[in-house]
Amino acid sequence: MADHDITLTVNGEEYDLAVESRTLLIHALREGLGYTGPNVGCESTLCGACTVHVDGEAIKACTTLAVQADGREITTVEGLGEDGELHPVQESFQEEHGLQCGYCTPGMIMTSVDFLEENPDPNRDEIREALEGNICRCTGYQNIVNAVESAAEKLEEAE
Amino acid sequence: MELSGTFELENVTVEEVWLALSDPVLLAQAAPGCEFAEEVDDPDDVDFDALRAAAADREDPPTLPEADPEEVAERAIEEGDHYAAVLGVKIGSVNPTFEAVGTITKREFPEMHASGEGASSDSSFEVSSGMKLTETDNGVQVDWWAESDVFGRVAQMGQRVMNPVANRLVNRFFSQIADRLTDVGEDSPNVRDRIKDLI
Amino acid sequence: MSIETIESDEVERGKAVGSSMQRREDRPLITGEGQFTDDLKYPREVQLVILRSRFGHATITDIDTSEAEAMDGVLAVYTEEDILASGLDNTIPGDGGQDHTAPVDRHLLASQKVRYQGDPIAAVVAKDRYTGHDAVDAIDVSYERLDMVTDIQDALQKDAPVIHEEAPDNVAFEWSSGNADETLASFDDAEEVVEVDLSINKVVAVPMEPRAAVAQYRPAAEELIVDLGCQSVLGVQDHLSGVLGVPEQRITVRAPEVGGGFGVKAQPYTGHILAAWCAMQLERPVKWQATRSEAFVSTNHSRRHDLTARAAIEDGRIVGLHVDSTADVGGYLTSGGAGVPSGAFGTRLLGQYDIPNAFVEVTGVFTNTTTLSAYRGAGRPEAAYVIERLANACARELGEDPLEFRRRNFIEPDQFPYETPFGSGYDSGDYEKTLDKALEYVDYEAFRERQAEAREEGRYLGIGFSNYIEICGGGAGGLQGGQLRIHPSGKVVARSSLVENGQGHATGFSQIVADELGVDIDDVDIVAGDSDRVPEGGGTGGSKAITMGGNALKEGAKKLRERARAIAAHELEAATEDIVFDDGEFHVAGAPSRSMTIEDVASVAYSGNLPEDIRGLEETTFFSPEGSTAPFGTHVVIVEIDPESGELEIDRYVAIDDVGTQINPKLIEGQIVGGVVQSIGQAIYEDAIYDDNGNLLSGTLQDYAVPRAKHVPEIEWDSTVTPSPNNPLGAKGVGEAGTIATMPAIVNATIDALEPLGVDHIDMPLTQERIWRTVQEAQEE
């Protein structure tokens, strides 16, 4: 397998690493760099547990090749809070009991953060629609929708 | 899974189509994704690696329309013959490579049956198939059918798209044959007669 | 109206139980710090990948591993031969809790015959996962394919392929319960007999984290350490010891964060056992992480029954219930494979109704499909589905309102404790109460008017009820340890064998312990999920974390408080019986100024100057409840169906549940809502479909339709509280209730909507196509 030298900036830190052509971004992040926040739930873009931001946009890292992310800025759930403070979306997931087993949670949070940047004042149907690519098997989604709704209010107040 | 269909070839004779569909070299060339096909003695004991190596070293002899019809008839498949082939296909999100063996179970002009099975690293198929040629006003109609059983990942991942994929592959195969035969009829009526005599 | 949470520092001392405190589990999980099995990484770790059968039924004539073995980066390729050579017998414990007609062992790796698509055959250990998968592809297995049978009805035909020689008719077990003679006689004399034939779909639990394990072996110490997402660290320790022959005390089993369990992470499987065995062979850490497609074919499926249920009716009351069911066990009788579709299902069939005669027969059948066992609810969702479908059919037959029929047949509050003809007991209940409360949310009469009006306009609304019970939370004779220590600093550590899978155990346990000891909630830490650090007890499953684990800690804390009281008495120079404990302080009766907090006591508790019998503040309790608990409730669903397209929309979902004393209402709401949505999945979307060639067609998240956020309605939740007399907390099980209640409510609502079109029956899942066809067929008749 041909090795490729790539550079990834993850949560503000720059890394040079060698990957195979077929190495998936999720594996480069998890196994190569130790960012184990994003999880692998389906290897096929269907569950969203692996969602990270690439250049600010939520993508599924399980079907993105590491080489495709060469030179890009990546944010994982580990890099979301600032100065030890939780991001408002993280806070809301806790307050609203928006997680149970927590496996889908990093993906849910990353999808929600991106979504709220695009639509800062969503209604519940829009939130449910936005979470279409993320499966949760524990919560029944209701408290996740509550969390996104309450995070939207928090973010608006912070503006 | 059961499949069937018809394919029409214009400006050709039943004998030409029969001869073309009897040519193992042309069949291998026309079959989509076929890496090689080689006659074998024992279908239960096939060394695909050796066959693959041999096929890579060899150049295919000419096929219709360039080939001598008599030469084609000489190498034509016969009832009871066994062939081994390597086939690569793309079905939905998976693209397995199958090592397959097949047997000509019936060959009586203008009808031919074959059965076979193949396996990839995570999937298998079993198939029995047949076709019958009939003359039409302006060419030949091929009625074909196939019954297949598919197992493993291909069956799991590809079942939803299997039917259209199979139809597409069969049509592509017959189109290839039709393309080759177009020239046979047009330019050399004497070849047409020679073929007729051969069958 | 969603329940508001409070932060732990807002919890008042002594008033933690009952408060909706935010979860202490959350912070690591929302920041990415929490570690699931695959997040762990040990030095020299290598990857195990398993080759599984592509065929549902075949004999294996040869396994050629030479090419795989020769690949760069491959450490080993193993087959059954290697396992036998290591001295093991290559079997995994199957179902042990039931008499079988066919006791059938299951292999770790198959060498002769495979019996379902996904049956494990060989294992590769490689330096990385990619190489491991490449090497698995390079293993050449020669199969002779056998005819296969994937449906229970086909498997019982005379000429059906035989899956196990020991069971030539494919019958895995036969089981019955109840008073057969009286029940059958009640049908002879009945005024009315109502019968329903139901087919219950096979479903896959799909926890978001597929199964995984990482095992380490220390040869010098002869110690095995296995980290894995599971439901019972002690259970895994036990079966690892049994299979591998390593003494139990030398095996450490740890559950890191577990990405959902739902019952399917409770059983022994090849994956984690083989990871442990490979670690012992190679003497280095071996990790196995199932892919999603591997998980679909190899993690237990559940719930498949075909059955006939009959009710004998006299004076509008059910006097006899007879259920005859055929249940799928899959290719092998896995752990729980017989127990779940028999006892766990059959003895719960009475539901909320006072039925004097009942008899249930279940025939377990082998098929060439993935093994079936427990999935959230384990038999009880199926049972609730049967009795609630039957209740509606009875009302329809009698031409009466389904609620009137139900109310007449309810077990009355003064009949508790109630014993069923199956010998199972209900601890407490008040079934009218949850129904009445549900009707505060849904104005039934107004709905019926609206429904009639809508029908005039060609719109089809329906209402469905599910008045369910379950029996859960452990039972008499069950045992659960709880271990507590108050450190000299006054900080409390409590330990329990229950494994967190998302329920919030540590939050609930800390609430119970803090109140009992009168300490701040943040001063209580919970240790779980590590076989070396917890007392004996059960795993997570059967909704018993609070009823067993919570009560064990409550009782342990109570004993610890008594120890502290004795120390306080010694320190305050008073008789122990004169020491009073309130508001977190011990004081001498009548002299409140002579007092010590529990922290003060802790600071002096570890001193050799104390009399021996009161030294130290540690307590291990083994709790056993008086009996099981029977949570109950009423779920109401309103649907609208477009018969032209078959589309179903849930307009309202109201859930009123009674789980006894509530430790943390927010977590209860979360469990119920999550459970409801899981069963909305089974009711409307999910189906494990096999083709005739033994292929699992719905084996990806593309084809197997787990509900997504936009597929499910808002759930309106409320509760009543009827404490259980069977345990000190008065709590009942919570985790499975939502899953149990939901399916019949949705299907009953659907039938109610389509009744004017001549529909009186439909099976799950209620896909658009099935509804459309059902309407078409009803119209044709």
mmCIF file with all atom_site columns, N, CA and C in Angstrom, chain B residues 1 49 98-99 117-126 148-157 159-160, chain C residues 51 54-56 67 117 136-139 143 145 148 293 296-297 691 693 695-700 702-703:
data_model
loop_
_atom_site.group_PDB
_atom_site.id
_atom_site.type_symbol
_atom_site.label_atom_id
_atom_site.label_alt_id
_atom_site.label_comp_id
_atom_site.label_asym_id
_atom_site.label_entity_id
_atom_site.label_seq_id
_atom_site.pdbx_PDB_ins_code
_atom_site.Cartn_x
_atom_site.Cartn_y
_atom_site.Cartn_z
_atom_site.occupancy
_atom_site.B_iso_or_equiv
_atom_site.pdbx_formal_charge
_atom_site.auth_seq_id
_atom_site.auth_comp_id
_atom_site.auth_asym_id
_atom_site.auth_atom_id
_atom_site.pdbx_PDB_model_num
ATOM 1   N N  . MET B 1 1   ? -33.348 -16.414 -7.156  1.00 0.00 ? 1   MET B N  1
ATOM 2   C CA . MET B 1 1   ? -33.727 -15.305 -8.034  1.00 0.00 ? 1   MET B CA 1
ATOM 3   C C  . MET B 1 1   ? -33.902 -15.834 -9.449  1.00 0.00 ? 1   MET B C  1
ATOM 4   N N  . ASP B 1 49  ? -5.005  -19.806 -9.772  1.00 0.00 ? 49  ASP B N  1
ATOM 5   C CA . ASP B 1 49  ? -3.768  -19.020 -9.890  1.00 0.00 ? 49  ASP B CA 1
ATOM 6   C C  . ASP B 1 49  ? -3.000  -19.417 -11.140 1.00 0.00 ? 49  ASP B C  1
ATOM 7   N N  . PHE B 1 98  ? -15.283 -12.999 -8.504  1.00 0.00 ? 98  PHE B N  1
ATOM 8   C CA . PHE B 1 98  ? -15.688 -14.401 -8.333  1.00 0.00 ? 98  PHE B CA 1
ATOM 9   C C  . PHE B 1 98  ? -14.783 -15.331 -9.120  1.00 0.00 ? 98  PHE B C  1
ATOM 10  N N  . GLU B 1 99  ? -14.379 -16.415 -8.481  1.00 0.00 ? 99  GLU B N  1
ATOM 11  C CA . GLU B 1 99  ? -13.787 -17.530 -9.196  1.00 0.00 ? 99  GLU B CA 1
ATOM 12  C C  . GLU B 1 99  ? -14.920 -18.506 -9.468  1.00 0.00 ? 99  GLU B C  1
ATOM 13  N N  . GLU B 1 117 ? -21.154 -22.258 -10.783 1.00 0.00 ? 117 GLU B N  1
ATOM 14  C CA . GLU B 1 117 ? -21.121 -21.651 -9.450  1.00 0.00 ? 117 GLU B CA 1
ATOM 15  C C  . GLU B 1 117 ? -19.824 -20.875 -9.293  1.00 0.00 ? 117 GLU B C  1
ATOM 16  N N  . GLY B 1 118 ? -19.869 -19.922 -8.388  1.00 0.00 ? 118 GLY B N  1
ATOM 17  C CA . GLY B 1 118 ? -18.676 -19.111 -8.190  1.00 0.00 ? 118 GLY B CA 1
ATOM 18  C C  . GLY B 1 118 ? -18.582 -18.637 -6.760  1.00 0.00 ? 118 GLY B C  1
ATOM 19  N N  . ALA B 1 119 ? -17.380 -18.263 -6.370  1.00 0.00 ? 119 ALA B N  1
ATOM 20  C CA . ALA B 1 119 ? -17.198 -17.785 -5.000  1.00 0.00 ? 119 ALA B CA 1
ATOM 21  C C  . ALA B 1 119 ? -16.212 -16.629 -4.978  1.00 0.00 ? 119 ALA B C  1
ATOM 22  N N  . SER B 1 120 ? -16.518 -15.638 -4.172  1.00 0.00 ? 120 SER B N  1
ATOM 23  C CA . SER B 1 120 ? -15.563 -14.561 -3.912  1.00 0.00 ? 120 SER B CA 1
ATOM 24  C C  . SER B 1 120 ? -15.114 -14.713 -2.468  1.00 0.00 ? 120 SER B C  1
ATOM 25  N N  . SER B 1 121 ? -14.413 -13.726 -1.941  1.00 0.00 ? 121 SER B N  1
ATOM 26  C CA . SER B 1 121 ? -13.934 -13.878 -0.568  1.00 0.00 ? 121 SER B CA 1
ATOM 27  C C  . SER B 1 121 ? -15.074 -13.945 0.431   1.00 0.00 ? 121 SER B C  1
ATOM 28  N N  . ASP B 1 122 ? -16.203 -13.348 0.126   1.00 0.00 ? 122 ASP B N  1
ATOM 29  C CA . ASP B 1 122 ? -17.278 -13.359 1.119   1.00 0.00 ? 122 ASP B CA 1
ATOM 30  C C  . ASP B 1 122 ? -18.653 -13.676 0.537   1.00 0.00 ? 122 ASP B C  1
ATOM 31  N N  . SER B 1 123 ? -18.691 -14.113 -0.716  1.00 0.00 ? 123 SER B N  1
ATOM 32  C CA . SER B 1 123 ? -19.991 -14.372 -1.334  1.00 0.00 ? 123 SER B CA 1
ATOM 33  C C  . SER B 1 123 ? -19.889 -15.548 -2.282  1.00 0.00 ? 123 SER B C  1
ATOM 34  N N  . SER B 1 124 ? -21.046 -16.106 -2.609  1.00 0.00 ? 124 SER B N  1
ATOM 35  C CA . SER B 1 124 ? -21.077 -17.215 -3.561  1.00 0.00 ? 124 SER B CA 1
ATOM 36  C C  . SER B 1 124 ? -22.330 -17.094 -4.413  1.00 0.00 ? 124 SER B C  1
ATOM 37  N N  . PHE B 1 125 ? -22.287 -17.731 -5.592  1.00 0.00 ? 125 PHE B N  1
ATOM 38  C CA . PHE B 1 125 ? -23.524 -17.855 -6.368  1.00 0.00 ? 125 PHE B CA 1
ATOM 39  C C  . PHE B 1 125 ? -23.583 -19.224 -7.000  1.00 0.00 ? 125 PHE B C  1
ATOM 40  N N  . GLU B 1 126 ? -24.801 -19.635 -7.304  1.00 0.00 ? 126 GLU B N  1
ATOM 41  C CA . GLU B 1 126 ? -25.032 -20.834 -8.082  1.00 0.00 ? 126 GLU B CA 1
ATOM 42  C C  . GLU B 1 126 ? -26.018 -20.421 -9.156  1.00 0.00 ? 126 GLU B C  1
ATOM 43  N N  . SER B 1 148 ? -30.810 -18.143 -10.275 1.00 0.00 ? 148 SER B N  1
ATOM 44  C CA . SER B 1 148 ? -29.582 -18.080 -9.497  1.00 0.00 ? 148 SER B CA 1
ATOM 45  C C  . SER B 1 148 ? -29.872 -18.012 -8.008  1.00 0.00 ? 148 SER B C  1
ATOM 46  N N  . ASP B 1 149 ? -28.947 -18.520 -7.251  1.00 0.00 ? 149 ASP B N  1
ATOM 47  C CA . ASP B 1 149 ? -28.994 -18.386 -5.795  1.00 0.00 ? 149 ASP B CA 1
ATOM 48  C C  . ASP B 1 149 ? -27.718 -17.681 -5.384  1.00 0.00 ? 149 ASP B C  1
ATOM 49  N N  . VAL B 1 150 ? -27.877 -16.664 -4.582  1.00 0.00 ? 150 VAL B N  1
ATOM 50  C CA . VAL B 1 150 ? -26.723 -15.869 -4.186  1.00 0.00 ? 150 VAL B CA 1
ATOM 51  C C  . VAL B 1 150 ? -26.602 -15.912 -2.675  1.00 0.00 ? 150 VAL B C  1
ATOM 52  N N  . PHE B 1 151 ? -25.383 -15.978 -2.198  1.00 0.00 ? 151 PHE B N  1
ATOM 53  C CA . PHE B 1 151 ? -25.141 -16.143 -0.757  1.00 0.00 ? 151 PHE B CA 1
ATOM 54  C C  . PHE B 1 151 ? -24.079 -15.169 -0.273  1.00 0.00 ? 151 PHE B C  1
ATOM 55  N N  . GLY B 1 152 ? -24.193 -14.782 0.969   1.00 0.00 ? 152 GLY B N  1
ATOM 56  C CA . GLY B 1 152 ? -23.135 -13.969 1.571   1.00 0.00 ? 152 GLY B CA 1
ATOM 57  C C  . GLY B 1 152 ? -23.363 -12.481 1.342   1.00 0.00 ? 152 GLY B C  1
ATOM 58  N N  . ARG B 1 153 ? -22.260 -11.765 1.397   1.00 0.00 ? 153 ARG B N  1
ATOM 59  C CA . ARG B 1 153 ? -22.321 -10.312 1.437   1.00 0.00 ? 153 ARG B CA 1
ATOM 60  C C  . ARG B 1 153 ? -23.008 -9.706  0.206   1.00 0.00 ? 153 ARG B C  1
ATOM 61  N N  . VAL B 1 154 ? -22.735 -10.288 -0.952  1.00 0.00 ? 154 VAL B N  1
ATOM 62  C CA . VAL B 1 154 ? -23.364 -9.760  -2.153  1.00 0.00 ? 154 VAL B CA 1
ATOM 63  C C  . VAL B 1 154 ? -24.881 -9.864  -2.042  1.00 0.00 ? 154 VAL B C  1
ATOM 64  N N  . ALA B 1 155 ? -25.337 -10.993 -1.536  1.00 0.00 ? 155 ALA B N  1
ATOM 65  C CA . ALA B 1 155 ? -26.780 -11.172 -1.388  1.00 0.00 ? 155 ALA B CA 1
ATOM 66  C C  . ALA B 1 155 ? -27.341 -10.191 -0.370  1.00 0.00 ? 155 ALA B C  1
ATOM 67  N N  . GLN B 1 156 ? -26.582 -9.981  0.706   1.00 0.00 ? 156 GLN B N  1
ATOM 68  C CA . GLN B 1 156 ? -27.055 -9.077  1.751   1.00 0.00 ? 156 GLN B CA 1
ATOM 69  C C  . GLN B 1 156 ? -27.098 -7.639  1.292   1.00 0.00 ? 156 GLN B C  1
ATOM 70  N N  . MET B 1 157 ? -26.017 -7.237  0.630   1.00 0.00 ? 157 MET B N  1
ATOM 71  C CA . MET B 1 157 ? -25.861 -5.820  0.300   1.00 0.00 ? 157 MET B CA 1
ATOM 72  C C  . MET B 1 157 ? -26.517 -5.473  -1.033  1.00 0.00 ? 157 MET B C  1
ATOM 73  N N  . GLN B 1 159 ? -29.030 -7.268  -2.853  1.00 0.00 ? 159 GLN B N  1
ATOM 74  C CA . GLN B 1 159 ? -30.290 -7.863  -3.308  1.00 0.00 ? 159 GLN B CA 1
ATOM 75  C C  . GLN B 1 159 ? -31.219 -6.854  -3.965  1.00 0.00 ? 159 GLN B C  1
ATOM 76  N N  . ARG B 1 160 ? -31.270 -5.663  -3.398  1.00 0.00 ? 160 ARG B N  1
ATOM 77  C CA . ARG B 1 160 ? -32.190 -4.657  -3.924  1.00 0.00 ? 160 ARG B CA 1
ATOM 78  C C  . ARG B 1 160 ? -31.861 -4.280  -5.362  1.00 0.00 ? 160 ARG B C  1
ATOM 79  N N  . LEU C 2 51  ? -13.664 -14.714 10.685  1.00 0.00 ? 51  LEU C N  1
ATOM 80  C CA . LEU C 2 51  ? -14.298 -15.135 9.431   1.00 0.00 ? 51  LEU C CA 1
ATOM 81  C C  . LEU C 2 51  ? -15.602 -15.832 9.773   1.00 0.00 ? 51  LEU C C  1
ATOM 82  N N  . ARG C 2 54  ? -20.754 -17.481 5.082   1.00 0.00 ? 54  ARG C N  1
ATOM 83  C CA . ARG C 2 54  ? -21.612 -16.775 4.135   1.00 0.00 ? 54  ARG C CA 1
ATOM 84  C C  . ARG C 2 54  ? -22.932 -17.524 3.954   1.00 0.00 ? 54  ARG C C  1
ATOM 85  N N  . PHE C 2 55  ? -22.919 -18.824 4.285   1.00 0.00 ? 55  PHE C N  1
ATOM 86  C CA . PHE C 2 55  ? -24.104 -19.651 4.083   1.00 0.00 ? 55  PHE C CA 1
ATOM 87  C C  . PHE C 2 55  ? -24.895 -19.793 5.376   1.00 0.00 ? 55  PHE C C  1
ATOM 88  N N  . GLY C 2 56  ? -26.203 -19.922 5.226   1.00 0.00 ? 56  GLY C N  1
ATOM 89  C CA . GLY C 2 56  ? -27.042 -20.199 6.385   1.00 0.00 ? 56  GLY C CA 1
ATOM 90  C C  . GLY C 2 56  ? -26.927 -21.644 6.843   1.00 0.00 ? 56  GLY C C  1
ATOM 91  N N  . GLU C 2 67  ? -2.747  -19.055 2.627   1.00 0.00 ? 67  GLU C N  1
ATOM 92  C CA . GLU C 2 67  ? -2.498  -17.744 2.031   1.00 0.00 ? 67  GLU C CA 1
ATOM 93  C C  . GLU C 2 67  ? -2.586  -16.626 3.083   1.00 0.00 ? 67  GLU C C  1
ATOM 94  N N  . GLN C 2 117 ? -26.044 -17.688 8.729   1.00 0.00 ? 117 GLN C N  1
ATOM 95  C CA . GLN C 2 117 ? -25.124 -16.757 8.091   1.00 0.00 ? 117 GLN C CA 1
ATOM 96  C C  . GLN C 2 117 ? -24.489 -15.921 9.195   1.00 0.00 ? 117 GLN C C  1
ATOM 97  N N  . VAL C 2 136 ? -8.626  -12.286 6.428   1.00 0.00 ? 136 VAL C N  1
ATOM 98  C CA . VAL C 2 136 ? -9.874  -13.055 6.499   1.00 0.00 ? 136 VAL C CA 1
ATOM 99  C C  . VAL C 2 136 ? -10.392 -13.330 5.083   1.00 0.00 ? 136 VAL C C  1
ATOM 100 N N  . ASP C 2 137 ? -10.274 -12.329 4.211   1.00 0.00 ? 137 ASP C N  1
ATOM 101 C CA . ASP C 2 137 ? -10.708 -12.524 2.815   1.00 0.00 ? 137 ASP C CA 1
ATOM 102 C C  . ASP C 2 137 ? -9.876  -13.587 2.109   1.00 0.00 ? 137 ASP C C  1
ATOM 103 N N  . ALA C 2 138 ? -8.651  -13.789 2.583   1.00 0.00 ? 138 ALA C N  1
ATOM 104 C CA . ALA C 2 138 ? -7.759  -14.732 1.905   1.00 0.00 ? 138 ALA C CA 1
ATOM 105 C C  . ALA C 2 138 ? -7.922  -16.169 2.405   1.00 0.00 ? 138 ALA C C  1
ATOM 106 N N  . ILE C 2 139 ? -8.733  -16.369 3.446   1.00 0.00 ? 139 ILE C N  1
ATOM 107 C CA . ILE C 2 139 ? -8.976  -17.741 3.913   1.00 0.00 ? 139 ILE C CA 1
ATOM 108 C C  . ILE C 2 139 ? -9.953  -18.407 2.947   1.00 0.00 ? 139 ILE C C  1
ATOM 109 N N  . TYR C 2 143 ? -17.110 -25.196 1.127   1.00 0.00 ? 143 TYR C N  1
ATOM 110 C CA . TYR C 2 143 ? -18.398 -25.544 1.742   1.00 0.00 ? 143 TYR C CA 1
ATOM 111 C C  . TYR C 2 143 ? -19.138 -26.526 0.838   1.00 0.00 ? 143 TYR C C  1
ATOM 112 N N  . ARG C 2 145 ? -22.944 -26.750 0.340   1.00 0.00 ? 145 ARG C N  1
ATOM 113 C CA . ARG C 2 145 ? -24.146 -26.063 0.786   1.00 0.00 ? 145 ARG C CA 1
ATOM 114 C C  . ARG C 2 145 ? -25.273 -27.053 1.033   1.00 0.00 ? 145 ARG C C  1
ATOM 115 N N  . MET C 2 148 ? -31.603 -24.909 3.239   1.00 0.00 ? 148 MET C N  1
ATOM 116 C CA . MET C 2 148 ? -31.776 -24.179 4.491   1.00 0.00 ? 148 MET C CA 1
ATOM 117 C C  . MET C 2 148 ? -33.207 -23.771 4.724   1.00 0.00 ? 148 MET C C  1
ATOM 118 N N  . SER C 2 293 ? -21.866 -4.733  10.105  1.00 0.00 ? 293 SER C N  1
ATOM 119 C CA . SER C 2 293 ? -22.478 -5.863  9.385   1.00 0.00 ? 293 SER C CA 1
ATOM 120 C C  . SER C 2 293 ? -22.219 -7.173  10.124  1.00 0.00 ? 293 SER C C  1
ATOM 121 N N  . PHE C 2 296 ? -24.757 -7.305  12.901  1.00 0.00 ? 296 PHE C N  1
ATOM 122 C CA . PHE C 2 296 ? -26.105 -7.660  12.450  1.00 0.00 ? 296 PHE C CA 1
ATOM 123 C C  . PHE C 2 296 ? -26.301 -9.171  12.359  1.00 0.00 ? 296 PHE C C  1
ATOM 124 N N  . VAL C 2 297 ? -25.295 -9.902  11.863  1.00 0.00 ? 297 VAL C N  1
ATOM 125 C CA . VAL C 2 297 ? -25.486 -11.351 11.705  1.00 0.00 ? 297 VAL C CA 1
ATOM 126 C C  . VAL C 2 297 ? -25.075 -12.148 12.934  1.00 0.00 ? 297 VAL C C  1
ATOM 127 N N  . ASP C 2 691 ? -33.824 -14.163 3.165   1.00 0.00 ? 691 ASP C N  1
ATOM 128 C CA . ASP C 2 691 ? -34.348 -14.767 1.944   1.00 0.00 ? 691 ASP C CA 1
ATOM 129 C C  . ASP C 2 691 ? -34.251 -16.288 2.085   1.00 0.00 ? 691 ASP C C  1
ATOM 130 N N  . ASN C 2 693 ? -32.400 -18.268 0.797   1.00 0.00 ? 693 ASN C N  1
ATOM 131 C CA . ASN C 2 693 ? -31.026 -18.763 0.788   1.00 0.00 ? 693 ASN C CA 1
ATOM 132 C C  . ASN C 2 693 ? -30.278 -18.438 2.069   1.00 0.00 ? 693 ASN C C  1
ATOM 133 N N  . ASN C 2 695 ? -29.843 -15.601 3.578   1.00 0.00 ? 695 ASN C N  1
ATOM 134 C CA . ASN C 2 695 ? -29.170 -14.303 3.664   1.00 0.00 ? 695 ASN C CA 1
ATOM 135 C C  . ASN C 2 695 ? -30.005 -13.332 4.487   1.00 0.00 ? 695 ASN C C  1
ATOM 136 N N  . LEU C 2 696 ? -29.377 -12.678 5.444   1.00 0.00 ? 696 LEU C N  1
ATOM 137 C CA . LEU C 2 696 ? -30.067 -11.617 6.183   1.00 0.00 ? 696 LEU C CA 1
ATOM 138 C C  . LEU C 2 696 ? -30.110 -10.389 5.276   1.00 0.00 ? 696 LEU C C  1
ATOM 139 N N  . LEU C 2 697 ? -31.279 -10.124 4.736   1.00 0.00 ? 697 LEU C N  1
ATOM 140 C CA . LEU C 2 697 ? -31.376 -9.025  3.765   1.00 0.00 ? 697 LEU C CA 1
ATOM 141 C C  . LEU C 2 697 ? -31.363 -7.663  4.438   1.00 0.00 ? 697 LEU C C  1
ATOM 142 N N  . SER C 2 698 ? -31.929 -7.588  5.647   1.00 0.00 ? 698 SER C N  1
ATOM 143 C CA . SER C 2 698 ? -31.897 -6.308  6.346   1.00 0.00 ? 698 SER C CA 1
ATOM 144 C C  . SER C 2 698 ? -30.721 -6.345  7.328   1.00 0.00 ? 698 SER C C  1
ATOM 145 N N  . GLY C 2 699 ? -29.522 -6.386  6.774   1.00 0.00 ? 699 GLY C N  1
ATOM 146 C CA . GLY C 2 699 ? -28.334 -6.551  7.593   1.00 0.00 ? 699 GLY C CA 1
ATOM 147 C C  . GLY C 2 699 ? -27.431 -5.333  7.610   1.00 0.00 ? 699 GLY C C  1
ATOM 148 N N  . THR C 2 700 ? -27.963 -4.180  7.237   1.00 0.00 ? 700 THR C N  1
ATOM 149 C CA . THR C 2 700 ? -27.210 -2.927  7.346   1.00 0.00 ? 700 THR C CA 1
ATOM 150 C C  . THR C 2 700 ? -28.174 -1.866  7.880   1.00 0.00 ? 700 THR C C  1
ATOM 151 N N  . GLN C 2 702 ? -28.868 0.641   6.389   1.00 0.00 ? 702 GLN C N  1
ATOM 152 C CA . GLN C 2 702 ? -29.604 1.106   5.214   1.00 0.00 ? 702 GLN C CA 1
ATOM 153 C C  . GLN C 2 702 ? -30.924 0.334   5.084   1.00 0.00 ? 702 GLN C C  1
ATOM 154 N N  . ASP C 2 703 ? -30.840 -0.975  5.331   1.00 0.00 ? 703 ASP C N  1
ATOM 155 C CA . ASP C 2 703 ? -31.988 -1.843  5.086   1.00 0.00 ? 703 ASP C CA 1
ATOM 156 C C  . ASP C 2 703 ? -32.781 -2.142  6.352   1.00 0.00 ? 703 ASP C C  1
#
